[in-house]
Tab-separated table of C-alpha atoms in Angstrom:
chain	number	residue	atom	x	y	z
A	1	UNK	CA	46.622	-16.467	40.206
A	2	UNK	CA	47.061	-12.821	39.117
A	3	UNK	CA	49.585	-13.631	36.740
A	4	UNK	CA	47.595	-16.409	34.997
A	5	UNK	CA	45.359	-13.542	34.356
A	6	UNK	CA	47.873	-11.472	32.867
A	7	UNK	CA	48.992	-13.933	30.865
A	8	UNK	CA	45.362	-14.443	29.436
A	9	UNK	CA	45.197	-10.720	28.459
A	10	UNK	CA	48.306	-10.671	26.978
A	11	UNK	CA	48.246	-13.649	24.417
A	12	UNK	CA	47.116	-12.431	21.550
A	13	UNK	CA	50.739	-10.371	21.534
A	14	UNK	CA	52.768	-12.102	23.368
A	15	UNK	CA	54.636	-13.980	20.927
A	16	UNK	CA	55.368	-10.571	18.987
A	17	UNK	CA	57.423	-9.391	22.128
A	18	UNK	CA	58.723	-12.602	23.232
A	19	UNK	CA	60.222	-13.378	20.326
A	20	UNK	CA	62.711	-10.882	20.831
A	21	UNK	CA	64.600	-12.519	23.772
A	22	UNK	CA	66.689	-15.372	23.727
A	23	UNK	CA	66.157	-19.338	24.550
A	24	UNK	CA	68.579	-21.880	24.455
A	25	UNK	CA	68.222	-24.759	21.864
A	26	UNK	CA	65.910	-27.305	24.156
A	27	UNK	CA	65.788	-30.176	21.372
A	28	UNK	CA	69.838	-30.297	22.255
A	29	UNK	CA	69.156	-31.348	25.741
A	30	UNK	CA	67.283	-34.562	24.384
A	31	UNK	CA	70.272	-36.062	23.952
A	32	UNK	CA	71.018	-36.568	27.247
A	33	UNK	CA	68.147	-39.145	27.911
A	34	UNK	CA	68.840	-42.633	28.175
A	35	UNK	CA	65.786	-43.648	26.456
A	36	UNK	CA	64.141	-42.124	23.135
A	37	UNK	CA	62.145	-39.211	22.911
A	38	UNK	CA	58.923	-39.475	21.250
A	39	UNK	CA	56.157	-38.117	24.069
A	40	UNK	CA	57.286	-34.461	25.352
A	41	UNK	CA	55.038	-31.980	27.857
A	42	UNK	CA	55.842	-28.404	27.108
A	43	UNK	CA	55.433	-27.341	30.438
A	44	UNK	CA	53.589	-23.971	31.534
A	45	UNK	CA	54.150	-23.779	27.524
A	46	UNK	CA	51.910	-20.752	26.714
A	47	UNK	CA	51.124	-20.261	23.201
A	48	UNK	CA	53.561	-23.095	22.288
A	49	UNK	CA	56.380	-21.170	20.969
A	50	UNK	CA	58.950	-24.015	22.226
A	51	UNK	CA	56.510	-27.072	21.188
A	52	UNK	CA	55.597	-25.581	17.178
A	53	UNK	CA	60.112	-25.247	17.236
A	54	UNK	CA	60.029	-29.246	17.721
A	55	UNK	CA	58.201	-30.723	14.378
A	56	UNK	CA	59.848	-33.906	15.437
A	57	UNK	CA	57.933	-35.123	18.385
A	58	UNK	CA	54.850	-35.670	19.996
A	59	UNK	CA	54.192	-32.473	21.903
A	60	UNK	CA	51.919	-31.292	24.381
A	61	UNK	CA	51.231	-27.807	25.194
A	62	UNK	CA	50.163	-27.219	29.245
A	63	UNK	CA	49.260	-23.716	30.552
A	64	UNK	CA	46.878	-22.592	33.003
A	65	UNK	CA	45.833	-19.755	31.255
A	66	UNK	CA	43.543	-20.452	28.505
A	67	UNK	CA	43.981	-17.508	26.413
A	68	UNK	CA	47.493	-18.759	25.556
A	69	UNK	CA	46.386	-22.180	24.913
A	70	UNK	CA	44.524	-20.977	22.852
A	71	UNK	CA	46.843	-19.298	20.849
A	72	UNK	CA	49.009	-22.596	21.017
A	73	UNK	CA	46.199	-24.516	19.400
A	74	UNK	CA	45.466	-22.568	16.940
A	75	UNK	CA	49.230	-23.386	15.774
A	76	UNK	CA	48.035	-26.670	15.583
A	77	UNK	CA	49.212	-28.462	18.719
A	78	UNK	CA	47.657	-30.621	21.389
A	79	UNK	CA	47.066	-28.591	24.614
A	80	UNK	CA	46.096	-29.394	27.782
A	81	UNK	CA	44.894	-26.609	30.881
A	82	UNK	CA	46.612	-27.637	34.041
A	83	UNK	CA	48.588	-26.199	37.250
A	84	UNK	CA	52.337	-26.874	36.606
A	85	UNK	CA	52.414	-27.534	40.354
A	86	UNK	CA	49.587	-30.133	40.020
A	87	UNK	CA	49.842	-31.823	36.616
A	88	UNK	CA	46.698	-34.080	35.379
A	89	UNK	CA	49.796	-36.659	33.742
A	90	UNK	CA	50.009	-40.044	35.053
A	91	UNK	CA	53.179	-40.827	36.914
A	92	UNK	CA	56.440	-41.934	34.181
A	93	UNK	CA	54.001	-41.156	31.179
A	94	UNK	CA	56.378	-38.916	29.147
A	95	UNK	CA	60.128	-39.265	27.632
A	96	UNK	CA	60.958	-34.942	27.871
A	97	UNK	CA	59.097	-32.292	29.981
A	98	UNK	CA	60.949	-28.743	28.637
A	99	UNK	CA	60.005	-25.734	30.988
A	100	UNK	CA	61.301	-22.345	28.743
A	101	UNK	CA	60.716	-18.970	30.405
A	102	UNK	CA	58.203	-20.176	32.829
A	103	UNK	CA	59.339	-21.530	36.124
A	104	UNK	CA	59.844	-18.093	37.350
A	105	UNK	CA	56.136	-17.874	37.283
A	106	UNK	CA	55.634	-20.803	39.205
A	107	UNK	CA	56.408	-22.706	42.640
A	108	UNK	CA	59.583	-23.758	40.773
A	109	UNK	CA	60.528	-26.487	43.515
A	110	UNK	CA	56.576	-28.081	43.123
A	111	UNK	CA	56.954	-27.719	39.022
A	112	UNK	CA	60.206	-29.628	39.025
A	113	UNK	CA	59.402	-32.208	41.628
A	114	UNK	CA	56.168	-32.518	38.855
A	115	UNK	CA	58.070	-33.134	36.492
A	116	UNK	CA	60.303	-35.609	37.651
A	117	UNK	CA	57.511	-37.611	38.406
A	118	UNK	CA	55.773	-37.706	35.179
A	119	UNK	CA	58.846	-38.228	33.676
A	120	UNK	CA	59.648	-42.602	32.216
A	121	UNK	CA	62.873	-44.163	33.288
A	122	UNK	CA	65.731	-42.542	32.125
A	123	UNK	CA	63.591	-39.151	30.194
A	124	UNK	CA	64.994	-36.073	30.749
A	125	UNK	CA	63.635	-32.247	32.056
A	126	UNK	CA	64.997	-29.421	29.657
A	127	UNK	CA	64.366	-26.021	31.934
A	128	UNK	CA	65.646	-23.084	30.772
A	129	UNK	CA	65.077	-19.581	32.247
A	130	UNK	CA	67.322	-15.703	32.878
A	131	UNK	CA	69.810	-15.294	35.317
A	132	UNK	CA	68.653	-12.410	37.389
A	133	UNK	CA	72.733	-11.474	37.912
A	134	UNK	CA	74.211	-8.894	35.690
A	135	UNK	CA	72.798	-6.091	33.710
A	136	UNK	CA	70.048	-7.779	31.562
A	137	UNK	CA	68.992	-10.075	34.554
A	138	UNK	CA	68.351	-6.844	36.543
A	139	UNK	CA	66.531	-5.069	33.958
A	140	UNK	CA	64.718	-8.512	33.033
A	141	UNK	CA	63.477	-8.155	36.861
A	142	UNK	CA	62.645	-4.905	36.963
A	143	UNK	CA	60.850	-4.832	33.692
A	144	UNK	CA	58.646	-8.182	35.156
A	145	UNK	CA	57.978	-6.150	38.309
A	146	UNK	CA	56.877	-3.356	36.891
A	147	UNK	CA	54.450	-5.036	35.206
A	148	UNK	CA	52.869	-6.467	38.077
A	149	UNK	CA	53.903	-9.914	37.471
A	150	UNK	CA	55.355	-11.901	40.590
A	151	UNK	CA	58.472	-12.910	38.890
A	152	UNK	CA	61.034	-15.175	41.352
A	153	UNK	CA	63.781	-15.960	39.254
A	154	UNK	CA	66.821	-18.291	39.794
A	155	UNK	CA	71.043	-18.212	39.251
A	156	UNK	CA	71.494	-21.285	37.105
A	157	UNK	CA	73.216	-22.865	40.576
A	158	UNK	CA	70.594	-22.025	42.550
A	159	UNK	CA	67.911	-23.873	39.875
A	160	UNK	CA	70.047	-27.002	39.503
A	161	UNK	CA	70.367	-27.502	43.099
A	162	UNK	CA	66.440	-27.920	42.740
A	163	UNK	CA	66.775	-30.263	40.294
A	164	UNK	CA	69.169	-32.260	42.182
A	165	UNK	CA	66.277	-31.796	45.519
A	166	UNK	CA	64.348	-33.392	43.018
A	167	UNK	CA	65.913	-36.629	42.514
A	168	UNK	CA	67.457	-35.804	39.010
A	169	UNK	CA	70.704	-36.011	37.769
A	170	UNK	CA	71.899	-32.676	36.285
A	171	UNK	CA	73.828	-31.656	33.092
A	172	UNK	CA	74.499	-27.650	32.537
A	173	UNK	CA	73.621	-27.136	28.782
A	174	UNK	CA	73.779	-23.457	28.233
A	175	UNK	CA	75.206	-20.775	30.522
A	176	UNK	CA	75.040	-16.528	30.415
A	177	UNK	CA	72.072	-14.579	30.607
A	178	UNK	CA	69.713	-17.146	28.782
A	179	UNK	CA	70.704	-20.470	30.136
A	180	UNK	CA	69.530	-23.946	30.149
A	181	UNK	CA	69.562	-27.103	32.637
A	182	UNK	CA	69.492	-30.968	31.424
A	183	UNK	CA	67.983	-33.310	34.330
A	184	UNK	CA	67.596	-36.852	33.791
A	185	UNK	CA	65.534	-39.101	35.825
A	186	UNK	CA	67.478	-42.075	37.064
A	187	UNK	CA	65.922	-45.812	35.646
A	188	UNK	CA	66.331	-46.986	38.526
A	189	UNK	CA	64.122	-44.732	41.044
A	190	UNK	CA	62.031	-43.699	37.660
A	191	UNK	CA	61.027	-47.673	37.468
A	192	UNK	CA	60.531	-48.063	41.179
A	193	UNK	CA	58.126	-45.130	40.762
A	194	UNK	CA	56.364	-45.740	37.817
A	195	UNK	CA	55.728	-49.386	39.483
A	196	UNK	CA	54.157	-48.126	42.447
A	197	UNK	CA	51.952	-45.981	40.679
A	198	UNK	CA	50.732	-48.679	38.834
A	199	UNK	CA	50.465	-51.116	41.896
A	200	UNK	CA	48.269	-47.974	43.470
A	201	UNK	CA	46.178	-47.780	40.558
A	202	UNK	CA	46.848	-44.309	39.839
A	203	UNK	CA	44.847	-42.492	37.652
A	204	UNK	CA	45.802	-39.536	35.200
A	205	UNK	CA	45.094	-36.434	37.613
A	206	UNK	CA	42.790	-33.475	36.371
C-alpha cells in the first residue's frame, strides 16, 4: 500500500509534526467497558504515540509499516506488524483496541469489524479521528491529499454508524474537529463469539 510506504519514510519525524495536532483523551473511554482493562491493541498505532501516553496497561503497538514500529519499540513497547484489516489476534483476546488518527488510512468498515472481533465480552474500541467538515477538516484533507496519501475520512455520525454495522454499542466521547467514539462489545454476542472460536479451534492469525 502506497501509504504504508509513506509512512515508513516518514517515521523518523513523524512524531515531531504530529505532535502538534490534537487527540482526544483515549484512556477516558476505558471507562465505558464492562469488564477491566488490562490487555489493549493500539491499532494501526505507528510509532506508539497513544500506547507510551498509557503507562497503565498492557499495550501493544500494530502497524504495517515497519519503520514506525520501529520507532514505537524503541520507546520501549511491544509491537506487532499486521494489516488492521486482517489482524494476527485471536478472536475476544483483548479488553481495549484504541484506533487514534488512523482509520482514515484504512478500510475503516474491515478495521472496525476487526476489532470488534478481537475484542473479550464487554471490552471496548476507543477510535478517534478529524471531522473533514469545517475549516480545519478541509485543510486537514487537503493537506493529506497533497501529500499523496489516500486519506478517506469520516463525520463522527457517519463513523459511529460503522460501529453500530459492527455489532457495537456506541458512546460519543469527544466532539469538534478532533473527536472520539466509545464502542463496547456486547457480553452477550462477545461470549457467543469467543465460544465458537474456541469450539473451531482458531488459531492466532499472522
Amino acid at each position: 500500500m502506497a501509504d504504508v510506504a509513506r509512512f515508513d519514510r516518514l517515521a523518523a519525524v513523524y512524531d515531531w509534526f504530529a505532535g502538534a495536532i490534537p487527540r482526544p483523551d483515549v484512556a477516558s473511554g476505558f471507562a465505558y467497558a464492562e469488564r477491566d482493562v488490562e490487555r489493549v491493541l493500539d491499532l494501526a498505532g505507528g510509532t506508539g504515540r497513544t500506547a507510551a501516553a498509557l503507562p497503565d496497561y498492557d499495550v501493544t503497538v500494530l502497524d504495517a509499516a515497519a519503520g514506525m514500529l520501529r520507532e514505537a519499540r524503541a520507546k520501549g513497547l511491544p509491537v506487532v506488524r499486521g494489516d488492521a484489516t486482517r489482524l494476527p489476534v485471536a478472536t475476544g483476546s483483548v479488553d481495549a483496541v484504541v484506533v487514534t488518527d488512523a482509520l482514515h488510512h484504512l478500510d475503516a468498515p474491515a478495521a472496525i469489524g476487526e476489532a470488534a472481533r478481537v475484542l473479550r465480552p464487554g471490552g471496548v474500541l476507543v477510535a478517534c479521528d478529524y471531522d473533514p467538515r469545517g475549516p480545519l477538516g478541509r485543510a486537514l484533507v487537503a493537506a493529506e491529499h497533497a501529500a499523496g496519501f489516500d486519506s478517506t475520512f469520516y463525520a463522527r455520525g457517519e463513523l459511529a454508524a460503522v460501529l453500530a454495522g459492527a455489532g457495537l454499542d456506541v458512546h460519543a466521547l469527544e466532539a469538534g474537529f478532533a473527536y472520539a467514539l466509545v464502542g463496547v462489545t456486547p457480553a452477550e454476542r462477545a461470549e457467543r463469539d469467543s465460544r465458537e472460536g474456541r469450539e473451531r479451534g482458531e488459531p492466532v492469525r499472522g
